[in-house]
Amino acid sequence: MGLLEQELTKAEKEDNFDIAIEICNKLIDKDIQNPRKWNEHIVYLKERRNKYLKDIELFESLKIKINEASFNEHWEELIELCNKSLSIKSDDSIKRYLEKAQDKFKLIQDQKNFESLVSNVKTFIADRQWPEAVSYTHLRAHETTLHL
C-alpha cells in the first residue's frame, strides 16, 4: 500500500488525475478497512480535475485575448489580461507580454504628463505669467525627479 500511496502522491503532483483515480480504486481493493477514505479522495480528485480543466480552458482563452490586446496596442487591458493569466499559470511568454505592456503604458503616461505640462506652461506664457510658468516648470521637474 505504501508504494501505491507514493504513486498517488506523484500522480497528483503531476496533475495526472485519471491515473490518481485508478490508483485510488486499487487502494480501495487493497485497503479494505478504509474504502470510504479512498472514495472521498476520488471525489476530491474529480473536483480538482474539473477545476484544472476549467483553468486550462480559461488560460487558453486569455492567451488569445492577450495576443489581440497586444496587436491592437491596448496596453492597460493587456496588463490586466496578463496578470489574470499569470494567476492561473506561470508562463514566460506571458511575462514578456506583461513587461512590454507595462513599459509601453508607462511611456504613454509619461508622454501624457509631459503634454499636460507643456500645455499648462503655454497657458501661463500666453497669459504673460512668466514667474508662474517658471515656478510651475521647476515644481514639475522636481516631482519628476522624485518619481525616478
PDB file of C-alpha atoms in Angstrom, residues 55-127:
ATOM      1  CA  ASP A  55      -8.345  26.802 -15.571  1.00  0.00           C
ATOM      2  CA  ILE A  56      -6.589  25.461 -18.675  1.00  0.00           C
ATOM      3  CA  GLU A  57      -9.559  26.490 -20.829  1.00  0.00           C
ATOM      4  CA  LEU A  58      -9.569  29.975 -19.265  1.00  0.00           C
ATOM      5  CA  PHE A  59      -5.794  30.237 -19.677  1.00  0.00           C
ATOM      6  CA  GLU A  60      -6.019  29.404 -23.383  1.00  0.00           C
ATOM      7  CA  SER A  61      -8.841  31.907 -23.829  1.00  0.00           C
ATOM      8  CA  LEU A  62      -6.791  34.587 -22.067  1.00  0.00           C
ATOM      9  CA  LYS A  63      -3.796  33.872 -24.310  1.00  0.00           C
ATOM     10  CA  ILE A  64      -5.945  34.616 -27.368  1.00  0.00           C
ATOM     11  CA  LYS A  65      -7.165  37.859 -25.790  1.00  0.00           C
ATOM     12  CA  ILE A  66      -3.581  38.743 -24.847  1.00  0.00           C
ATOM     13  CA  ASN A  67      -2.468  38.373 -28.453  1.00  0.00           C
ATOM     14  CA  GLU A  68      -5.364  40.555 -29.612  1.00  0.00           C
ATOM     15  CA  ALA A  69      -4.708  43.254 -26.992  1.00  0.00           C
ATOM     16  CA  SER A  70      -1.015  43.289 -27.885  1.00  0.00           C
ATOM     17  CA  PHE A  71      -1.733  43.517 -31.599  1.00  0.00           C
ATOM     18  CA  ASN A  72      -4.212  46.365 -31.014  1.00  0.00           C
ATOM     19  CA  GLU A  73      -1.820  48.061 -28.565  1.00  0.00           C
ATOM     20  CA  HIS A  74      -4.342  48.140 -25.723  1.00  0.00           C
ATOM     21  CA  TRP A  75      -1.657  48.221 -23.055  1.00  0.00           C
ATOM     22  CA  GLU A  76      -3.815  48.679 -19.958  1.00  0.00           C
ATOM     23  CA  GLU A  77      -6.084  45.787 -20.993  1.00  0.00           C
ATOM     24  CA  LEU A  78      -3.027  43.700 -21.819  1.00  0.00           C
ATOM     25  CA  ILE A  79      -1.601  44.258 -18.329  1.00  0.00           C
ATOM     26  CA  GLU A  80      -4.883  43.118 -16.764  1.00  0.00           C
ATOM     27  CA  LEU A  81      -5.124  40.030 -19.003  1.00  0.00           C
ATOM     28  CA  CYS A  82      -1.508  39.054 -18.340  1.00  0.00           C
ATOM     29  CA  ASN A  83      -1.973  39.345 -14.586  1.00  0.00           C
ATOM     30  CA  LYS A  84      -5.112  37.174 -14.744  1.00  0.00           C
ATOM     31  CA  SER A  85      -3.315  34.636 -16.866  1.00  0.00           C
ATOM     32  CA  LEU A  86      -0.277  34.510 -14.602  1.00  0.00           C
ATOM     33  CA  SER A  87      -2.517  33.979 -11.572  1.00  0.00           C
ATOM     34  CA  ILE A  88      -3.615  30.726 -13.221  1.00  0.00           C
ATOM     35  CA  LYS A  89      -0.290  29.506 -14.570  1.00  0.00           C
ATOM     36  CA  SER A  90       3.265  30.787 -14.821  1.00  0.00           C
ATOM     37  CA  ASP A  91       4.328  31.335 -18.423  1.00  0.00           C
ATOM     38  CA  ASP A  92       7.456  33.085 -19.677  1.00  0.00           C
ATOM     39  CA  SER A  93       5.847  34.413 -22.854  1.00  0.00           C
ATOM     40  CA  ILE A  94       3.015  35.967 -20.820  1.00  0.00           C
ATOM     41  CA  LYS A  95       5.608  37.534 -18.510  1.00  0.00           C
ATOM     42  CA  ARG A  96       7.326  39.089 -21.537  1.00  0.00           C
ATOM     43  CA  TYR A  97       3.984  40.454 -22.788  1.00  0.00           C
ATOM     44  CA  LEU A  98       3.370  41.921 -19.319  1.00  0.00           C
ATOM     45  CA  GLU A  99       6.778  43.614 -19.186  1.00  0.00           C
ATOM     46  CA  LYS A 100       6.281  45.051 -22.678  1.00  0.00           C
ATOM     47  CA  ALA A 101       2.796  46.312 -21.813  1.00  0.00           C
ATOM     48  CA  GLN A 102       3.975  47.903 -18.559  1.00  0.00           C
ATOM     49  CA  ASP A 103       6.826  49.650 -20.365  1.00  0.00           C
ATOM     50  CA  LYS A 104       4.536  50.919 -23.138  1.00  0.00           C
ATOM     51  CA  PHE A 105       1.847  52.003 -20.674  1.00  0.00           C
ATOM     52  CA  LYS A 106       4.391  53.920 -18.574  1.00  0.00           C
ATOM     53  CA  LEU A 107       5.783  55.572 -21.699  1.00  0.00           C
ATOM     54  CA  ILE A 108       2.285  56.705 -22.734  1.00  0.00           C
ATOM     55  CA  GLN A 109       1.571  58.011 -19.220  1.00  0.00           C
ATOM     56  CA  ASP A 110       4.868  59.893 -19.191  1.00  0.00           C
ATOM     57  CA  GLN A 111       4.067  61.374 -22.598  1.00  0.00           C
ATOM     58  CA  LYS A 112       0.607  62.488 -21.427  1.00  0.00           C
ATOM     59  CA  ASN A 113       2.125  64.066 -18.326  1.00  0.00           C
ATOM     60  CA  PHE A 114       4.679  65.895 -20.456  1.00  0.00           C
ATOM     61  CA  GLU A 115       1.990  67.144 -22.857  1.00  0.00           C
ATOM     62  CA  SER A 116      -0.050  68.374 -19.892  1.00  0.00           C
ATOM     63  CA  LEU A 117       2.988  70.178 -18.511  1.00  0.00           C
ATOM     64  CA  VAL A 118       3.668  71.861 -21.865  1.00  0.00           C
ATOM     65  CA  SER A 119       0.026  72.875 -22.200  1.00  0.00           C
ATOM     66  CA  ASN A 120      -0.024  74.418 -18.729  1.00  0.00           C
ATOM     67  CA  VAL A 121       3.246  76.276 -19.309  1.00  0.00           C
ATOM     68  CA  LYS A 122       1.919  77.593 -22.645  1.00  0.00           C
ATOM     69  CA  THR A 123      -1.168  78.859 -20.847  1.00  0.00           C
ATOM     70  CA  PHE A 124       0.973  80.726 -18.304  1.00  0.00           C
ATOM     71  CA  ILE A 125       3.089  82.185 -21.110  1.00  0.00           C
ATOM     72  CA  ALA A 126       0.035  83.214 -23.153  1.00  0.00           C
ATOM     73  CA  ASP A 127      -1.311  84.986 -20.069  1.00  0.00           C
TER      74      ASP A 127
END
